[in-house]
Short mmCIF file of C-alpha atoms in Angstrom, two decimals:
data_model
loop_
_atom_site.label_atom_id
_atom_site.label_comp_id
_atom_site.label_asym_id
_atom_site.label_seq_id
_atom_site.Cartn_x
_atom_site.Cartn_y
_atom_site.Cartn_z
CA MET A 1 -25.28 10.61 -85.98
CA ALA A 2 -22.51 9.20 -87.36
CA ASP A 3 -19.21 8.97 -85.61
CA VAL A 4 -16.69 11.49 -86.46
CA THR A 5 -13.60 10.55 -87.91
CA ASP A 6 -10.51 12.58 -87.88
CA ALA A 7 -10.77 13.53 -91.42
CA ASP A 8 -13.58 15.83 -90.90
CA GLY A 9 -14.72 16.97 -87.92
CA LEU A 10 -18.20 18.56 -86.06
CA PRO A 11 -18.84 22.43 -86.08
CA VAL A 12 -19.23 23.68 -82.34
CA GLY A 13 -23.00 24.04 -82.36
CA GLN A 14 -23.18 20.22 -83.23
CA VAL A 15 -20.63 19.15 -80.65
CA SER A 16 -22.68 21.74 -78.00
CA ALA A 17 -25.72 19.51 -78.66
CA ARG A 18 -24.03 16.07 -78.63
CA LEU A 19 -22.35 16.47 -75.27
CA GLY A 20 -25.17 18.56 -73.45
CA VAL A 21 -22.39 21.61 -72.98
CA THR A 22 -23.04 25.17 -73.59
CA VAL A 23 -21.35 26.49 -77.13
CA ARG A 24 -20.25 29.78 -74.74
CA ALA A 25 -18.52 27.11 -72.47
CA LEU A 26 -16.82 25.57 -75.38
CA HIS A 27 -15.44 28.52 -76.88
CA HIS A 28 -14.11 29.39 -73.25
CA TRP A 29 -12.57 26.34 -72.85
CA ASP A 30 -11.11 27.08 -76.33
CA GLU A 31 -9.59 29.74 -75.18
CA ILE A 32 -7.98 28.67 -72.08
CA GLY A 33 -6.51 26.01 -74.17
CA LEU A 34 -8.59 23.22 -72.12
CA ALA A 35 -10.05 21.87 -75.76
CA ARG A 36 -9.28 23.35 -78.54
CA PRO A 37 -10.47 22.18 -82.16
CA SER A 38 -7.91 20.71 -84.09
CA LEU A 39 -9.27 21.38 -87.56
CA ARG A 40 -10.63 24.57 -89.53
CA THR A 41 -12.74 24.77 -92.46
CA ALA A 42 -11.67 26.43 -95.74
CA ALA A 43 -13.50 29.57 -94.13
CA GLY A 44 -11.80 29.51 -91.17
CA TYR A 45 -14.60 27.94 -88.67
CA ARG A 46 -13.13 25.61 -86.14
CA LEU A 47 -14.20 21.69 -86.51
CA TYR A 48 -13.93 19.01 -83.44
CA THR A 49 -12.28 15.61 -84.80
CA ALA A 50 -13.00 12.45 -82.66
CA GLY A 51 -9.59 12.90 -80.76
CA ASP A 52 -11.35 16.07 -79.95
CA LEU A 53 -14.34 14.95 -78.75
CA GLU A 54 -13.00 11.97 -76.72
CA ARG A 55 -11.32 14.90 -74.59
CA LEU A 56 -14.40 16.79 -74.19
CA HIS A 57 -16.12 13.39 -72.94
CA ARG A 58 -13.38 13.04 -70.63
CA ILE A 59 -13.87 17.01 -69.61
CA VAL A 60 -17.47 16.56 -69.27
CA VAL A 61 -17.29 13.59 -66.76
CA TYR A 62 -14.92 15.43 -64.64
CA ARG A 63 -16.80 18.40 -64.24
CA GLU A 64 -19.61 16.31 -63.08
CA ILE A 65 -17.95 15.25 -60.35
CA GLY A 66 -16.79 18.27 -59.21
CA LEU A 67 -13.27 19.13 -60.66
CA GLY A 68 -12.44 22.62 -61.54
CA LEU A 69 -11.41 23.42 -64.76
CA ASP A 70 -7.56 24.16 -63.71
CA ARG A 71 -7.47 20.65 -62.14
CA ILE A 72 -8.55 18.83 -65.55
CA GLN A 73 -6.46 20.34 -67.31
CA ALA A 74 -3.68 19.10 -65.21
CA ILE A 75 -4.80 15.60 -65.54
CA LEU A 76 -5.53 15.61 -69.18
CA ASP A 77 -2.08 17.19 -69.85
CA GLY A 78 -0.09 14.85 -67.46
CA TRP A 79 0.65 17.77 -64.96
CA THR A 80 -0.48 15.63 -61.97
CA ALA A 81 1.31 12.81 -62.04
CA ASP A 82 -1.32 10.98 -58.81
CA VAL A 83 -4.11 10.55 -61.61
CA PRO A 84 -5.89 8.30 -59.01
CA GLY A 85 -4.85 10.07 -56.28
CA ALA A 86 -6.60 13.11 -57.30
CA LEU A 87 -9.86 10.94 -58.11
CA ARG A 88 -9.80 9.49 -54.95
CA ALA A 89 -9.68 12.84 -53.17
CA GLN A 90 -12.59 14.03 -55.20
CA ARG A 91 -14.63 11.10 -54.59
CA ALA A 92 -13.99 11.92 -51.19
CA GLN A 93 -16.06 15.27 -51.48
CA VAL A 94 -18.41 13.74 -53.77
CA THR A 95 -19.28 11.19 -50.54
CA GLU A 96 -19.42 13.94 -48.07
CA ARG A 97 -21.93 16.19 -51.04
CA ILE A 98 -24.26 12.95 -51.10
CA GLU A 99 -24.58 12.77 -47.59
CA ARG A 100 -25.15 16.01 -47.10
CA LEU A 101 -27.98 15.78 -49.97
CA GLN A 102 -29.15 13.07 -47.91
CA GLN A 103 -29.40 14.79 -44.77
CA LEU A 104 -31.30 17.51 -46.39
CA SER A 105 -33.86 15.24 -48.47
CA ALA A 106 -34.33 13.45 -44.95
CA GLY A 107 -34.91 17.06 -43.82
CA LEU A 108 -37.42 18.11 -46.30
CA ASP A 109 -39.36 14.92 -45.57
CA ARG A 110 -39.92 15.56 -41.80
CA MET A 111 -40.95 19.38 -43.17
CA ILE A 112 -43.49 18.10 -45.88
CA GLU A 113 -44.65 15.66 -43.44
CA ALA A 114 -44.84 18.31 -40.53
CA HIS A 115 -46.55 20.67 -42.48
CA GLU A 116 -49.41 17.23 -43.59
CA ARG A 117 -49.54 15.79 -39.87
CA GLY A 118 -48.53 18.73 -37.85
CA LEU A 119 -46.95 16.55 -35.04
CA LEU A 120 -44.11 14.21 -35.98
CA LEU A 121 -45.07 11.62 -32.88
CA THR A 122 -46.65 8.01 -32.34
CA VAL A 123 -49.90 7.88 -30.84
CA GLU A 124 -47.95 5.91 -27.96
CA GLN A 125 -45.12 9.42 -27.66
CA GLN A 126 -47.92 11.58 -27.32
CA ALA A 127 -49.56 9.76 -24.67
CA ALA A 128 -46.16 9.39 -22.84
CA ILE A 129 -45.37 13.21 -23.11
CA PHE A 130 -48.78 15.47 -22.84
CA GLY A 131 -50.55 12.98 -20.58
CA PRO A 132 -53.74 10.77 -20.53
CA GLY A 133 -55.78 13.94 -21.46
CA TRP A 134 -54.09 14.45 -24.66
CA ASN A 135 -56.53 13.43 -27.85
CA PRO A 136 -54.30 12.21 -30.78
CA ASP A 137 -56.97 13.67 -33.23
CA TRP A 138 -56.34 17.25 -32.02
CA PRO A 139 -53.59 17.84 -34.65
CA ALA A 140 -55.11 16.47 -37.45
CA GLU A 141 -58.24 18.43 -36.31
CA ALA A 142 -55.98 21.79 -36.46
CA ARG A 143 -54.44 20.87 -39.96
CA GLN A 144 -57.92 20.54 -40.85
CA ARG A 145 -59.06 24.03 -39.58
CA TYR A 146 -55.60 25.99 -39.66
CA GLY A 147 -53.63 24.25 -42.68
CA ASP A 148 -54.27 27.19 -44.89
CA THR A 149 -52.79 29.86 -42.35
CA ALA A 150 -49.45 30.91 -42.07
CA GLN A 151 -49.35 30.30 -37.97
CA TRP A 152 -49.78 26.42 -39.18
CA ARG A 153 -46.42 26.90 -41.48
CA GLN A 154 -44.73 28.07 -38.52
CA TYR A 155 -45.71 25.79 -36.08
CA ALA A 156 -44.95 22.84 -38.84
CA GLU A 157 -41.44 24.21 -39.49
CA ARG A 158 -40.69 24.29 -35.58
CA SER A 159 -42.44 20.60 -35.24
CA ALA A 160 -40.05 19.10 -37.98
CA ALA A 161 -37.14 19.88 -35.88
CA ARG A 162 -38.59 18.22 -32.82
CA GLY A 163 -38.46 14.85 -31.58
CA PRO A 164 -39.93 13.50 -28.25
CA GLU A 165 -37.09 15.07 -26.22
CA GLU A 166 -37.90 18.42 -27.91
CA TRP A 167 -41.48 17.96 -27.21
CA GLN A 168 -41.24 16.71 -23.92
CA ALA A 169 -39.21 19.97 -23.01
CA VAL A 170 -42.23 21.87 -24.62
CA ALA A 171 -44.37 20.35 -22.53
CA ASP A 172 -42.69 20.29 -19.54
CA GLU A 173 -43.11 24.43 -19.65
CA ILE A 174 -46.61 24.26 -20.55
CA ALA A 175 -47.19 22.08 -17.38
CA GLY A 176 -45.03 24.81 -15.08
CA PHE A 177 -47.25 27.51 -16.58
CA ASP A 178 -50.46 25.86 -15.75
CA ARG A 179 -49.36 25.25 -12.21
CA ALA A 180 -48.28 28.90 -11.80
CA LEU A 181 -51.91 30.18 -13.20
CA GLY A 182 -53.43 27.90 -10.73
CA GLU A 183 -51.29 29.17 -7.73
CA ALA A 184 -51.47 32.80 -9.15
CA MET A 185 -55.38 32.50 -8.97
CA ASP A 186 -55.24 30.53 -5.57
CA ALA A 187 -53.22 33.58 -3.94
CA GLY A 188 -55.52 36.44 -5.46
CA VAL A 189 -53.36 37.72 -8.02
CA ALA A 190 -55.53 40.57 -9.64
CA PRO A 191 -55.83 41.20 -13.27
CA GLY A 192 -53.95 43.92 -14.28
CA SER A 193 -51.93 43.97 -11.21
CA PRO A 194 -47.80 43.22 -12.36
CA GLU A 195 -47.89 39.32 -11.18
CA ALA A 196 -50.44 38.87 -13.44
CA ASN A 197 -49.13 40.74 -16.12
CA GLN A 198 -46.00 38.51 -16.17
CA LEU A 199 -48.11 35.75 -16.21
CA VAL A 200 -49.65 37.08 -19.56
CA GLU A 201 -46.07 37.65 -21.12
CA ARG A 202 -44.91 34.47 -19.86
CA HIS A 203 -47.87 32.66 -21.76
CA ARG A 204 -46.83 34.77 -24.96
CA GLU A 205 -42.84 33.11 -24.41
CA VAL A 206 -44.78 29.65 -23.79
CA PHE A 207 -46.77 29.59 -26.49
CA ALA A 208 -44.22 30.77 -29.02
CA SER A 209 -42.80 26.64 -29.10
CA TYR A 210 -45.85 26.90 -31.58
CA PHE A 211 -45.65 29.66 -33.26
CA PRO A 212 -44.80 33.61 -32.59
CA LEU A 213 -48.33 35.10 -30.72
CA THR A 214 -49.55 39.07 -30.82
CA ARG A 215 -51.27 40.52 -28.16
CA GLN A 216 -54.19 40.49 -30.07
CA MET A 217 -53.78 36.78 -31.11
CA GLN A 218 -53.53 36.32 -27.63
CA VAL A 219 -57.01 38.21 -26.73
CA CYS A 220 -58.65 35.92 -29.40
CA LEU A 221 -56.85 32.74 -27.77
CA GLY A 222 -57.93 34.05 -24.43
CA ARG A 223 -61.80 33.90 -25.29
CA ARG A 224 -61.45 30.50 -26.88
CA TYR A 225 -60.07 29.30 -23.32
CA GLU A 226 -63.21 30.40 -21.65
CA ALA A 227 -65.42 29.67 -24.03
CA GLU A 228 -64.42 26.34 -25.88
CA PRO A 229 -65.53 23.09 -24.11
CA GLY A 230 -62.21 21.32 -24.63
CA PHE A 231 -59.75 24.26 -23.39
CA ALA A 232 -62.27 25.22 -21.02
CA ALA A 233 -62.26 21.78 -19.55
CA HIS A 234 -58.26 21.81 -19.24
CA TYR A 235 -58.12 25.03 -17.58
CA ASN A 236 -61.00 24.49 -15.36
CA GLY A 237 -59.76 20.73 -14.48
CA ILE A 238 -56.51 22.87 -13.07
CA ARG A 239 -58.75 25.08 -11.00
CA ALA A 240 -61.99 25.82 -10.68
CA GLY A 241 -63.01 29.13 -12.73
CA LEU A 242 -59.15 28.85 -13.97
CA ALA A 243 -60.58 29.68 -17.77
CA THR A 244 -62.36 32.66 -17.03
CA TRP A 245 -59.81 34.07 -14.74
CA PHE A 246 -56.99 33.66 -17.48
CA ARG A 247 -59.04 35.16 -19.96
CA ARG A 248 -59.71 38.45 -17.52
CA ILE A 249 -55.95 38.90 -16.86
CA ILE A 250 -54.99 38.68 -20.66
CA ASP A 251 -57.95 41.12 -21.20
CA ALA A 252 -56.29 43.45 -18.72
CA SER A 253 -52.86 43.28 -19.79
CA ALA A 254 -54.24 43.97 -23.69
CA ARG A 255 -55.85 47.33 -22.53
CA ALA A 256 -52.59 48.27 -20.78
CA HIS A 257 -51.19 47.93 -24.42
CA GLY A 258 -54.03 50.02 -26.20
CA ILE A 259 -56.00 47.04 -27.24
CA ASP A 260 -59.66 46.59 -26.70
CA PRO A 261 -60.29 42.91 -25.98
CA ASP A 262 -63.90 43.34 -27.26
CA THR A 263 -62.83 44.16 -30.70
CA ALA A 264 -59.33 42.22 -31.05
CA THR A 265 -58.80 40.17 -34.12
CA TRP A 266 -56.43 37.68 -35.16
CA GLN A 267 -53.87 39.32 -36.44
#
């Protein structure tokens, strides 16, 4: 498009297209006196001259850096003597905004990685936190098995917010619960007793470090703890027969809440 001179001018539609500004915005700036077209056609249509376009370009730039329209008008019309000072103050705000956006970007990167990997720890960190019995392939296996579930999404959100110290706290809490299970079994705590039911509630609280656990879901987990070799080896390694005892106290608590363990589903 040819350059505009003060002798001719551009109508609002062409100015809108040239500057990437809506016609509505140009009309508003005209109404408040921020940027008024200097010419009119014989039919009364307003035209923007080269000088008008220069002012509009400056307005667009100032808007891009976050200045309000009142502040822009003060700068353009000379009401603000310290223009560099105003721009420095705005630059400081832009810098803060950039830092916030960078933090948001980093957080999104962690969230994406957590959804894809599950556990944002190195193999060495996992071994140090979860102990020698931990298999670093487990998170990937869990992602493959549960990656399309709501529970995996909830787990990923928690994982994205945790570093080694937070995971160490989770591991310590789980280890404490495992000790309590073994001690309760040694003490002869019976399924359905207040002590056993307290342990079942504690398990749901501890497990919430991964995702919220309903009672029906807890019943399904109890069955897996007893039936699947990896889980059974973990609990039976704490006390012989602990996997079965743990499943029994979960079942008893479920019945007390009106849930039939034999028909419980993952919901």
